[in-house]
Short mmCIF file of C-alpha atoms in Angstrom, two decimals:
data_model
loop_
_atom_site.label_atom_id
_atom_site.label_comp_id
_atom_site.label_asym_id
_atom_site.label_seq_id
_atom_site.Cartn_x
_atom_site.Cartn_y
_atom_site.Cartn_z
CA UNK A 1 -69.98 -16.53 147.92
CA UNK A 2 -68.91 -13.53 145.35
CA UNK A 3 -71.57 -10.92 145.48
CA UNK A 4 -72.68 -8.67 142.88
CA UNK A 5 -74.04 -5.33 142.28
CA UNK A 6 -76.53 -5.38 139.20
CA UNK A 7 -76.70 -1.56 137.94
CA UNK A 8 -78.98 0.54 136.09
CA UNK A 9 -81.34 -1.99 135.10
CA UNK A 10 -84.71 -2.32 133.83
CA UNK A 11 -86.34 -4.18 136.32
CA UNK A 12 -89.23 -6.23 135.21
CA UNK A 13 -90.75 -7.77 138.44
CA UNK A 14 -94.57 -8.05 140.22
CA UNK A 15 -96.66 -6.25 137.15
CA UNK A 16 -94.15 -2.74 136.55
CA UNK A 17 -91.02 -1.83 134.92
CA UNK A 18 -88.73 0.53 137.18
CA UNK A 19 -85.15 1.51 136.65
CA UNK A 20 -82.77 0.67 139.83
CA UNK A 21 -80.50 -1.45 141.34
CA UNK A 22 -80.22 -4.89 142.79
CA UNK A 23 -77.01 -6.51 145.35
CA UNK A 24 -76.97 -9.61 145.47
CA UNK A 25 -74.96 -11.27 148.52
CA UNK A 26 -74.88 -14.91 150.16
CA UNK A 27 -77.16 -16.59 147.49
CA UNK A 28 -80.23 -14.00 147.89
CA UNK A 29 -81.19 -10.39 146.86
CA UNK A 30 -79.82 -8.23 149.41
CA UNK A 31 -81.20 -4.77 148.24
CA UNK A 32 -83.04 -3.15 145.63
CA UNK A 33 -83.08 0.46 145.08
CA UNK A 34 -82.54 3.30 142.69
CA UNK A 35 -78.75 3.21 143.94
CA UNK A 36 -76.54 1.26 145.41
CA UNK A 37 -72.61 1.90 146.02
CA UNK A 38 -70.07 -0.14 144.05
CA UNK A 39 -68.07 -0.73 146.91
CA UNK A 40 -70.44 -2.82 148.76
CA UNK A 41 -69.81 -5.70 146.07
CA UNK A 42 -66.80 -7.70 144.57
CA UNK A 43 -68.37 -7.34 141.02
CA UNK A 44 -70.51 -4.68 139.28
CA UNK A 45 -72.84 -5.37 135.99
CA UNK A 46 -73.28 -2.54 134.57
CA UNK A 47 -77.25 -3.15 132.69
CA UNK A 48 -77.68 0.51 131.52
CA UNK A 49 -80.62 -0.06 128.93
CA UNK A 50 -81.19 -3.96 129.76
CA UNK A 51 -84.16 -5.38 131.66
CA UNK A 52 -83.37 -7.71 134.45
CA UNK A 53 -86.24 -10.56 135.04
CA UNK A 54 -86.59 -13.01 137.44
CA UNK A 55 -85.17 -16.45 136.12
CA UNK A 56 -87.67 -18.50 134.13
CA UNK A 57 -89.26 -21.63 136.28
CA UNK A 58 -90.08 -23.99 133.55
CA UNK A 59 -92.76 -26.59 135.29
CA UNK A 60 -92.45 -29.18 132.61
CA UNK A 61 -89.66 -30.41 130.94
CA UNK A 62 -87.91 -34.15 130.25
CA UNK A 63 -84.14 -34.14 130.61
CA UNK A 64 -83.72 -38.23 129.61
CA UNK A 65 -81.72 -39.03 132.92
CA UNK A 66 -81.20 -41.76 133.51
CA UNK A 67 -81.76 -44.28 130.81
CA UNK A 68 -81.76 -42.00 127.72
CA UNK A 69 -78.55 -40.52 127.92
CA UNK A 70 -78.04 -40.37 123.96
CA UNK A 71 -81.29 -37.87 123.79
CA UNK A 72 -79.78 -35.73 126.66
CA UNK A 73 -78.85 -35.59 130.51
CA UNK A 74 -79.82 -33.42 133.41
CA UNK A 75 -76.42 -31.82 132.93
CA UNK A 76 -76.60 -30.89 129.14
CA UNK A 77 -79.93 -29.72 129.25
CA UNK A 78 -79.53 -27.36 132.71
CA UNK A 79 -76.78 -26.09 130.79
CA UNK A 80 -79.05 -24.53 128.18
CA UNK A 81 -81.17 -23.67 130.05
CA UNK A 82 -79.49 -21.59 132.24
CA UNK A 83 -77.74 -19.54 128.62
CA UNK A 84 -81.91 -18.86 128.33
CA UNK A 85 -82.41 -17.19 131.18
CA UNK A 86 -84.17 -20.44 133.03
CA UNK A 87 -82.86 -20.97 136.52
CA UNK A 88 -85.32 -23.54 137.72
CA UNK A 89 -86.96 -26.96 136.36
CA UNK A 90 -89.29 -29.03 136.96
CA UNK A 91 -88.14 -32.63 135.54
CA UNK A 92 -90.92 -35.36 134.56
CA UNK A 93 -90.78 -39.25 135.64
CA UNK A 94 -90.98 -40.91 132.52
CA UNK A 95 -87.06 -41.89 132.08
CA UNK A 96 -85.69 -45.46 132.84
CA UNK A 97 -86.07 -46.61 134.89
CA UNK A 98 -89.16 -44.45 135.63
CA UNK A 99 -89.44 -42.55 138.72
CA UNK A 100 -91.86 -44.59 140.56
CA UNK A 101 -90.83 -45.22 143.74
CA UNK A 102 -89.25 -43.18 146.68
CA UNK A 103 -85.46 -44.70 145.42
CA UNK A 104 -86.06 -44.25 142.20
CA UNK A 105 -87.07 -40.15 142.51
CA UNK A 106 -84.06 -40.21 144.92
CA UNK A 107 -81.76 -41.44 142.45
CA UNK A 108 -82.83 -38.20 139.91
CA UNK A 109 -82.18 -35.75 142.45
CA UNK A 110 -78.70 -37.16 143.81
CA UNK A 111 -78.12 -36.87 139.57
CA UNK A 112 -79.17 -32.82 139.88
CA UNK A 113 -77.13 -32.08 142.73
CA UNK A 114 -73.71 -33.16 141.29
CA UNK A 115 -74.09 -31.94 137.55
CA UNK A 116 -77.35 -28.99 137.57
CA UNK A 117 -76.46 -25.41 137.09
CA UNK A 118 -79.86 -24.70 137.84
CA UNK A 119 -82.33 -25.37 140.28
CA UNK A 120 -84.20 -28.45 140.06
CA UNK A 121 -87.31 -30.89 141.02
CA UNK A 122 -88.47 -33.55 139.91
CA UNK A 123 -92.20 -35.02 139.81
CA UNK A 124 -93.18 -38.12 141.27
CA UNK A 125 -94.65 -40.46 138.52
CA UNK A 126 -98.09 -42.17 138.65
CA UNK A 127 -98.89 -45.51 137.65
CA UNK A 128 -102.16 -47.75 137.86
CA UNK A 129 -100.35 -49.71 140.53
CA UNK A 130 -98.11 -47.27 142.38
CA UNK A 131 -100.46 -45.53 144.54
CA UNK A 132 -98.88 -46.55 147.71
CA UNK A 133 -95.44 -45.08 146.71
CA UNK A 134 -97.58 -42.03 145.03
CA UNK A 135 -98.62 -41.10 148.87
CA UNK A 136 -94.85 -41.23 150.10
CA UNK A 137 -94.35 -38.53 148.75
CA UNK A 138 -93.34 -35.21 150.74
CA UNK A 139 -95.06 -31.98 149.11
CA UNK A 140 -92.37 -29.50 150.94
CA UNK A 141 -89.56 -31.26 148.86
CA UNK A 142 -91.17 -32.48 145.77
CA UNK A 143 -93.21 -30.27 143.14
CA UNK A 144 -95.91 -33.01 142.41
CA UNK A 145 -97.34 -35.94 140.80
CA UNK A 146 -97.34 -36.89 137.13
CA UNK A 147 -100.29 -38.47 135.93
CA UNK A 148 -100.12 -39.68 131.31
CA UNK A 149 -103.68 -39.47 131.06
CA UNK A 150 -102.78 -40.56 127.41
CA UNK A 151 -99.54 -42.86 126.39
CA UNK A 152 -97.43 -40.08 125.16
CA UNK A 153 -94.06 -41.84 126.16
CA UNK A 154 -92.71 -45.09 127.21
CA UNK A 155 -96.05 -47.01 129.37
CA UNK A 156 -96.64 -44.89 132.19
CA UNK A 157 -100.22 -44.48 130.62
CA UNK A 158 -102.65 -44.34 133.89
CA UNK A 159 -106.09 -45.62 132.61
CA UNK A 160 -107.88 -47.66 135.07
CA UNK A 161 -110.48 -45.98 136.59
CA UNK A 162 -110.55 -47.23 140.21
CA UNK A 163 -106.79 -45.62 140.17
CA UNK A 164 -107.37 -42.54 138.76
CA UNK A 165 -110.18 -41.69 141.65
CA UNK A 166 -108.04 -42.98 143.93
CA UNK A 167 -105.07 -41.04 143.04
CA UNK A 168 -107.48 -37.80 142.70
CA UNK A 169 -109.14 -38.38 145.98
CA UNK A 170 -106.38 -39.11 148.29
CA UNK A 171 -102.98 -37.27 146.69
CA UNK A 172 -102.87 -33.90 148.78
CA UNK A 173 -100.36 -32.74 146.15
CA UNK A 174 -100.71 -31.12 142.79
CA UNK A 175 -101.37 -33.61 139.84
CA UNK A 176 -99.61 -32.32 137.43
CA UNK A 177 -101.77 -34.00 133.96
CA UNK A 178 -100.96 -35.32 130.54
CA UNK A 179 -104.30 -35.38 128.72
CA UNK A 180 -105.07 -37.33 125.76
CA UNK A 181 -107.79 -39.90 125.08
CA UNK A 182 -105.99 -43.19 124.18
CA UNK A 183 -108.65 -44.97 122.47
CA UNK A 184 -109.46 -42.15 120.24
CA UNK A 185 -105.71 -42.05 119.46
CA UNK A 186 -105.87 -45.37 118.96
CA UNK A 187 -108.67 -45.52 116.54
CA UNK A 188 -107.10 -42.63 114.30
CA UNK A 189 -103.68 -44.02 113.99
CA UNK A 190 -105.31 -47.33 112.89
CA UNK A 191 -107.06 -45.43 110.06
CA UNK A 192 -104.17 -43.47 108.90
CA UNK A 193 -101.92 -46.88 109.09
CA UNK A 194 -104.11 -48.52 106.83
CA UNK A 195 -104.22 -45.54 104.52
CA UNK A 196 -100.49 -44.72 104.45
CA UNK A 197 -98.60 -47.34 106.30
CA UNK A 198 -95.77 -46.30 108.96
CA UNK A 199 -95.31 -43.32 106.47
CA UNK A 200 -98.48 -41.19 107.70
CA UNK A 201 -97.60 -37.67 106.17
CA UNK A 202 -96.77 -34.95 109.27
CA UNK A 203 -99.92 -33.12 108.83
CA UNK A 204 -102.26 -35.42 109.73
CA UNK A 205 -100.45 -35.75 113.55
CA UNK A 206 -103.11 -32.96 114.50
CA UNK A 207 -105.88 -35.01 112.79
CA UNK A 208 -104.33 -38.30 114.45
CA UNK A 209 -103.96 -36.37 118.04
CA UNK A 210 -107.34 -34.58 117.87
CA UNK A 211 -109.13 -31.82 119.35
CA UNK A 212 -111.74 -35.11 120.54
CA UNK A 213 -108.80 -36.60 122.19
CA UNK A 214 -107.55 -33.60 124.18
CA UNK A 215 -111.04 -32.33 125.19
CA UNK A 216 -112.27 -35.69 126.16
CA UNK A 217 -109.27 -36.47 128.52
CA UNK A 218 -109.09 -32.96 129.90
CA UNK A 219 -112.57 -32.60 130.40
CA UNK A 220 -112.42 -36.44 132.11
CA UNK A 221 -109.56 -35.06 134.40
CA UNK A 222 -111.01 -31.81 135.17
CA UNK A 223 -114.17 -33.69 136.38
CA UNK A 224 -112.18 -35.91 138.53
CA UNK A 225 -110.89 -32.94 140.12
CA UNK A 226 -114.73 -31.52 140.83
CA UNK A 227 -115.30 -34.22 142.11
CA UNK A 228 -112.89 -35.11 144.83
CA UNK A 229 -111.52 -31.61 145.54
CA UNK A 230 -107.79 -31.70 143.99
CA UNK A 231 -105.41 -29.94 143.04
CA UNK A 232 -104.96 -30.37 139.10
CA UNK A 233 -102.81 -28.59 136.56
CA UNK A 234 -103.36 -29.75 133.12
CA UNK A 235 -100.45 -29.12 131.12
CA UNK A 236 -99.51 -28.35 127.43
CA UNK A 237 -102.75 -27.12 126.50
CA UNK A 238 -103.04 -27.21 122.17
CA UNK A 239 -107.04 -26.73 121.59
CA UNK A 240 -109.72 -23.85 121.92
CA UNK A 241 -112.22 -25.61 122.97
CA UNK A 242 -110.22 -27.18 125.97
CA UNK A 243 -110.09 -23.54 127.33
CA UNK A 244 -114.32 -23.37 128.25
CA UNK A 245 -112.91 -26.03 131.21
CA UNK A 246 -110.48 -23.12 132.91
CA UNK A 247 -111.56 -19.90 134.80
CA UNK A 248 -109.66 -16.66 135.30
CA UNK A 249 -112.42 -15.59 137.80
CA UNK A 250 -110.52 -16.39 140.56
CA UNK A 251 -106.77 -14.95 141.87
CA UNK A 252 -103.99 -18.02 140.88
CA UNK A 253 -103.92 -18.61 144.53
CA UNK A 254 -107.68 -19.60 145.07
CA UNK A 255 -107.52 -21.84 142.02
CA UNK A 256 -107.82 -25.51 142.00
CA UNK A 257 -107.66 -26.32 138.73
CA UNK A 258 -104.91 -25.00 136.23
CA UNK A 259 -103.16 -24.51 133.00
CA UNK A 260 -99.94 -24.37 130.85
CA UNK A 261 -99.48 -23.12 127.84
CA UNK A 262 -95.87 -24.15 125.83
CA UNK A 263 -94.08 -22.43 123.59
CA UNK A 264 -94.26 -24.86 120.33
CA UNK A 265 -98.03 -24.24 120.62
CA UNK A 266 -98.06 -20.65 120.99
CA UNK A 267 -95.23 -20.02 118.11
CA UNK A 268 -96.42 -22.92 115.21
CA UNK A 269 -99.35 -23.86 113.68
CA UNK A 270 -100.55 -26.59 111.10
CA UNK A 271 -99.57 -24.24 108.62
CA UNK A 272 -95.86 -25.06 109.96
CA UNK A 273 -95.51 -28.89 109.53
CA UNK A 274 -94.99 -28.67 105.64
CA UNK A 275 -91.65 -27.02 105.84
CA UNK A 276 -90.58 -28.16 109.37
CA UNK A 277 -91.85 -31.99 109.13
CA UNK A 278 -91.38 -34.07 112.39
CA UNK A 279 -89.29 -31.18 114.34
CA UNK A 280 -92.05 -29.75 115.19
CA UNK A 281 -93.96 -33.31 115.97
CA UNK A 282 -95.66 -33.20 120.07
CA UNK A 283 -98.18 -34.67 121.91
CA UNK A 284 -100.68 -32.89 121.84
CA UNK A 285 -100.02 -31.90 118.41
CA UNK A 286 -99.16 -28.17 117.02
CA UNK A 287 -102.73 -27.71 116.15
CA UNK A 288 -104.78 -24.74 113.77
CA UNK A 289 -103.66 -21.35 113.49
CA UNK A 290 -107.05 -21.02 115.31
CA UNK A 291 -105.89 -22.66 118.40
CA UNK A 292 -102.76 -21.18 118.86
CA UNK A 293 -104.69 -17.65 118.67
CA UNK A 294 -107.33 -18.73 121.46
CA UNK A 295 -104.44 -20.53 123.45
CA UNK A 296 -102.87 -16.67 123.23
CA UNK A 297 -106.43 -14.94 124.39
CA UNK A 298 -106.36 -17.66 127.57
CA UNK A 299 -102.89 -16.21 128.21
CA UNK A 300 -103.08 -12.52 128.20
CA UNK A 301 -106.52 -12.96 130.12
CA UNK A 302 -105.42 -15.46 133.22
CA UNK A 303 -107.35 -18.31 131.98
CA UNK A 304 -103.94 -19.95 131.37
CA UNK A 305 -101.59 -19.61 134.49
CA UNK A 306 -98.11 -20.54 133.05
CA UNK A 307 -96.05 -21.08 129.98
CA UNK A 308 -93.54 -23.56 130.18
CA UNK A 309 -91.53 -25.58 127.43
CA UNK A 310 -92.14 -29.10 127.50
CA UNK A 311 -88.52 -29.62 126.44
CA UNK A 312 -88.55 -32.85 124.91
CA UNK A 313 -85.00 -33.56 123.08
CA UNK A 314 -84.89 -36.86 120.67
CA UNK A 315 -81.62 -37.00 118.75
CA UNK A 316 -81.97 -35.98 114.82
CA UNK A 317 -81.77 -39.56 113.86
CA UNK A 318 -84.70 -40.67 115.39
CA UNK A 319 -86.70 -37.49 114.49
CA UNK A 320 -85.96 -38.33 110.51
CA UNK A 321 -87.45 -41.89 111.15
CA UNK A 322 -91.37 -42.19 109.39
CA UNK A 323 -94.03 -40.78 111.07
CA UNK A 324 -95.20 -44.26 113.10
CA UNK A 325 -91.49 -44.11 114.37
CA UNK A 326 -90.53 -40.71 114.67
CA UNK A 327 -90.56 -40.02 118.53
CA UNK A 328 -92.63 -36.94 119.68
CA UNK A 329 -91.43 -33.69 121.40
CA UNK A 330 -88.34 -31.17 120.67
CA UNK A 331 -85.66 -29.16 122.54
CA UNK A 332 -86.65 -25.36 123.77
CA UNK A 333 -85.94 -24.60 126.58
CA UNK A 334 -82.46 -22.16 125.57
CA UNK A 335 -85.09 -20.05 123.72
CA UNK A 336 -87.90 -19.89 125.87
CA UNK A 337 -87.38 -16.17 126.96
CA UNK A 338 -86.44 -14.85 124.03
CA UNK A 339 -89.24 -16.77 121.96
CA UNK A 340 -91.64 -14.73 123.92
CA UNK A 341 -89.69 -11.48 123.90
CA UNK A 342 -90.28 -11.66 120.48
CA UNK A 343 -93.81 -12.07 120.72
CA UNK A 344 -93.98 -8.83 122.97
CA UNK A 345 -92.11 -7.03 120.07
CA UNK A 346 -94.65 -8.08 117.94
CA UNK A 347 -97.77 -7.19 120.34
CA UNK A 348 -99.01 -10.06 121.16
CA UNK A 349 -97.73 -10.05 125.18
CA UNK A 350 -96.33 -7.05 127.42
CA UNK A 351 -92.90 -7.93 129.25
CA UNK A 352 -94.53 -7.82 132.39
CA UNK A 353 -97.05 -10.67 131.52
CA UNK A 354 -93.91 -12.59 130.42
CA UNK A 355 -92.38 -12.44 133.86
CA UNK A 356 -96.36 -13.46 135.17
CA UNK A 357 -96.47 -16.67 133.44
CA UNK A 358 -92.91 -17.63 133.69
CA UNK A 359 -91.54 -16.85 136.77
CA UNK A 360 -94.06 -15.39 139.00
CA UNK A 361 -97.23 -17.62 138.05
CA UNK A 362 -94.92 -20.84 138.23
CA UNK A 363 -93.86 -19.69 142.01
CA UNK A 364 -97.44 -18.84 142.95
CA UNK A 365 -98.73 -22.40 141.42
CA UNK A 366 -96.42 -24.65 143.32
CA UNK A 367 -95.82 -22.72 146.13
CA UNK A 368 -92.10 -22.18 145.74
CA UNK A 369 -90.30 -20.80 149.01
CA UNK A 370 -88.57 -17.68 148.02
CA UNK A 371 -88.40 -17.26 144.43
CA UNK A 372 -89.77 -16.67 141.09
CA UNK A 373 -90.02 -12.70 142.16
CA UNK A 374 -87.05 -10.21 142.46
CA UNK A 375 -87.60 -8.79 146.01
CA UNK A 376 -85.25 -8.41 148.76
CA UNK A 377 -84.81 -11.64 151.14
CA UNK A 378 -85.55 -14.10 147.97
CA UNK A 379 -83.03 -16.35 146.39
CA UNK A 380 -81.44 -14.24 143.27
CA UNK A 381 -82.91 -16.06 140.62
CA UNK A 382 -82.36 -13.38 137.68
CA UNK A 383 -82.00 -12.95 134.02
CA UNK A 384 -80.76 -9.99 132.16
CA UNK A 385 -82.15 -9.72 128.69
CA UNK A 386 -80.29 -6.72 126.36
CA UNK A 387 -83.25 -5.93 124.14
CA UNK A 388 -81.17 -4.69 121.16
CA UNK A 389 -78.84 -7.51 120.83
CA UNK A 390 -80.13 -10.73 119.03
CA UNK A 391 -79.57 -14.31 119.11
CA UNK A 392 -79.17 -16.35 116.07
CA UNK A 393 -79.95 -20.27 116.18
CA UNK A 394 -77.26 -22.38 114.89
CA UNK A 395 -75.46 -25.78 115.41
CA UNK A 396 -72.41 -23.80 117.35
CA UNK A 397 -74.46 -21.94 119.82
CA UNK A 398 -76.79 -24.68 120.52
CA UNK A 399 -76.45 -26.33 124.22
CA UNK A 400 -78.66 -29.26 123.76
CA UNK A 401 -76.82 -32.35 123.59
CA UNK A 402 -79.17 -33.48 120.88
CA UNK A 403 -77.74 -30.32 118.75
CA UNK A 404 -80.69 -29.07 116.88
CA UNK A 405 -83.70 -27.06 117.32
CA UNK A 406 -87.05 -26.00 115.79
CA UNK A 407 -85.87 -22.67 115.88
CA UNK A 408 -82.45 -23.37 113.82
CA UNK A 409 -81.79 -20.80 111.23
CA UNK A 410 -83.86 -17.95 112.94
CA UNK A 411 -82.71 -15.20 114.41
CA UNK A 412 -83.96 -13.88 118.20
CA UNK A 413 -84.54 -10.31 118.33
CA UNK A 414 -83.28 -10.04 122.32
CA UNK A 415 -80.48 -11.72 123.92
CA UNK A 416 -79.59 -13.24 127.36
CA UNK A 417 -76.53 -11.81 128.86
CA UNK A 418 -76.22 -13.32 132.41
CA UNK A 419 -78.09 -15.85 134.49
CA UNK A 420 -77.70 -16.06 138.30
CA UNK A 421 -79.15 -18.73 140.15
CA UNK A 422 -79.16 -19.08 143.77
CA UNK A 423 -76.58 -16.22 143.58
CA UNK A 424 -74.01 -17.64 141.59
CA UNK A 425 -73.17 -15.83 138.08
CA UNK A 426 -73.98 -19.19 135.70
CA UNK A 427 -73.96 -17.54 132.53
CA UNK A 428 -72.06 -14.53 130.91
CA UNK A 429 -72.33 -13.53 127.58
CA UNK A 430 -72.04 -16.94 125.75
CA UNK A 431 -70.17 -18.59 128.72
CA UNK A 432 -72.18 -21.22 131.30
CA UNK A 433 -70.35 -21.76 134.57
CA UNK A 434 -71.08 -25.15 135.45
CA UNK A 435 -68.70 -25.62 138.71
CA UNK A 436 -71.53 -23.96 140.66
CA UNK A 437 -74.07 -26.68 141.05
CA UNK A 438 -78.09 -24.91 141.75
CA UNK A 439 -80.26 -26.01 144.66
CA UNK A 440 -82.91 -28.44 145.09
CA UNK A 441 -86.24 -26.26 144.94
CA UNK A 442 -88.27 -26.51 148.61
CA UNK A 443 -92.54 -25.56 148.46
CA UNK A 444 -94.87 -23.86 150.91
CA UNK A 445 -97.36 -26.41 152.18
CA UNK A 446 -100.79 -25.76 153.75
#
């Protein structure tokens, strides 16, 4: 492997900022110091004035392979992700066919290891009658279970009872949670359809998708957890009131029960959906301006543990459909860093809480062997980020094979200049490098 000798950089790593440097050689981070000779590598960056973070582990995102190949495939979507700054994934089951069986999560990874610039896993999908294959499952090679405690996508909704408390009490794993309360959902869509029709206007999804439906599903699935001792992670969270179930008494490591934070619902609000329309359409909905400021408090103070992207690409077709038919979710994950870079330049997060929640908390959370940090020994997972450079959004320097984004026409006040994962160089300066292939992710277990 070529090895490389990252100088002068602002290093952004484990709660501090210090300038040094860092050689990478054989895949991992051989050194760090305040200087290393040139001669000990075959290529020198030189990062006077840019700040070098470890590479963004994004624990929730849905790259459409196989099945939905005209949304997007593990291979498109990597490749934007590594032009972010992301170097690892974590992919969710519901494709098609959906990843419920040994074979079928099999299939995804053989997928990842011929066409992934970036590191990958993949969850293990949940259904009411898959509990056998559930418990298959090895936790050193797989990142956890997926559990749709609402019907977000496709019908991997999980809502027998008897199932749920089995899959709580007996998966050693992390449950990784969508939580929505179907029949609330249900009931809401049924009065807005006989209002409107299929053509519900946008801002009533948050209405539709309620604060009721969210708190009454995570509040369901953090009792579950109480009860039988597991592992839970709720993701996406959208709502205040959701946050009185999480604690940020206790070190990341001593938790139990956890949660993520995305980007869409710590960037929009309600106030959004007027000019953006069904681009900015999730589950759980982009909720009040009041939300989105509590879901920032949980951040800064540890009651939320990660922010991730929930990278969701639909192709601009079916986004323009009516509101019954318009699919949910969007594409992110190529602006994830820089989407919260701007957020430290306006205040509201210091870089070093950025590397916490998306490299370093991710790592901790899932018990990732030798990454998410930049310290000697680890795999060199790294971004370099020139703070004075910017990144403007537009159809020719979007990755996604869908080809849009929320974020078109804006302009990102940092910029990502390289990527390395596992060591290799995947992105330079506009460039992804997508003959080096990234490495299946392996986890710590107890």
């Amino acid at each position: 492997m070529r090895s490389y000798l990252i100088s002068n950089a602002n290093i952004v790593n484990e709660g501090r900022i210090f300038t040094g440097d860092v050689l990478i050689k054989d895949g991992r981070i051989e050194e760090i110091s305040s200087s290393i000779s040139a001669d000990k590598a075959d290529e020198v960056i030189d990062a006077n004035g840019k700040y070098l973070f470890p590479g963004v582990i994004d624990d929730q995102v849905h790259f459409r392979e196989p099945g939905l190949t005209h949304k997007a495939t593990i291979g498109t979507e990597s490749r934007a992700a590594v032009a972010g700054g992301v170097t690892s994934f974590m992919e969710m089951p519901n494709t098609v066919p959906q990843a419920l069986t040994q074979e079928l999560l099999a299939d995804k990874y053989a997928i990842a290891a011929k066409s992934s610039p970036a590191n990958y896993s993949f969850f293990m999908g949940a259904s009411n009658d898959n509990l056998d294959e559930v418990l298959k499952t090895d936790p050193s090679k797989v990142c956890g279970v997926k559990v749709f405690m609402g019907s977000s996508t496709g019908n991997m909704l999980v809502d027998n009872q008897q199932t749920l408390e089995s899959i709580f009490s007996s998966t050693p794993m992390l449950i990784a949670t969508h939580c929505e309360d179907e029949e609330t959902i249900r009931a809401n869509t049924a009065e807005y359809i006989k209002k409107y029709g299929d053509d519900i206007p946008i801002k009533y999804h948050p209405i539709i998708r309620s604060e009721e439906a969210c708190y009454k599903s995570s509040s369901f699935a953090v009792s579950l957890a109480k009860k039988h001792g597991a592992r839970l992670h709720v993701l996406h969270i959208s709502t205040a009131k959701e946050l009185e179930l999480f604690s940020n008494e206790l070190p990341l490591e001593e938790k139990k029960i956890t949660a993520e934070a995305c980007i869409h619902h710590l960037w929009f609000s309600d106030e959004d959906y007027d000019e953006k329309g069904t681009l900015i359409k999730w589950n759980p909905a982009v909720k009040k301006a009041s939300d989105r400021a509590a879901i920032w408090e949980a951040v800064n103070n540890n009651t939320i543990d990660v922010i991730a992207t929930d990278h969701a690409p639909h192709t601009m077709e079916e986004k323009q459909n009516p509101y019954t038919k318009a699919p949910s979710g969007g594409p992110l994950i190529q602006h994830s860093l820089v989407a919260m870079i701007d957020k430290y330049k306006e205040g509201k997060i210091t870089l070093e809480h950025i590397a916490e929640k998306m490299a370093h908390s991710p790592a901790r959370l899932f018990r990732i062997k030798e990454r998410g940090y930049i310290r000697e020994g680890y795999y060199a997972d790294l971004a370099l980020v020139d703070l004075n450079e910017t990144t403007p959004v537009n159809k020719e320097n979007i990755l996604y094979k869908c080809k849009w984004s929320p974020f078109e026409g804006y302009t990102f006040k940092s910029q990502v200049t390289h990527t390395f994962v596992s060591g290799n160089k995947v992105y330079e300066n506009g460039a992804v490098f997508d003959d080096k292939i990234g490495m299946r992710m392996e986890f710590n277990i107890d």
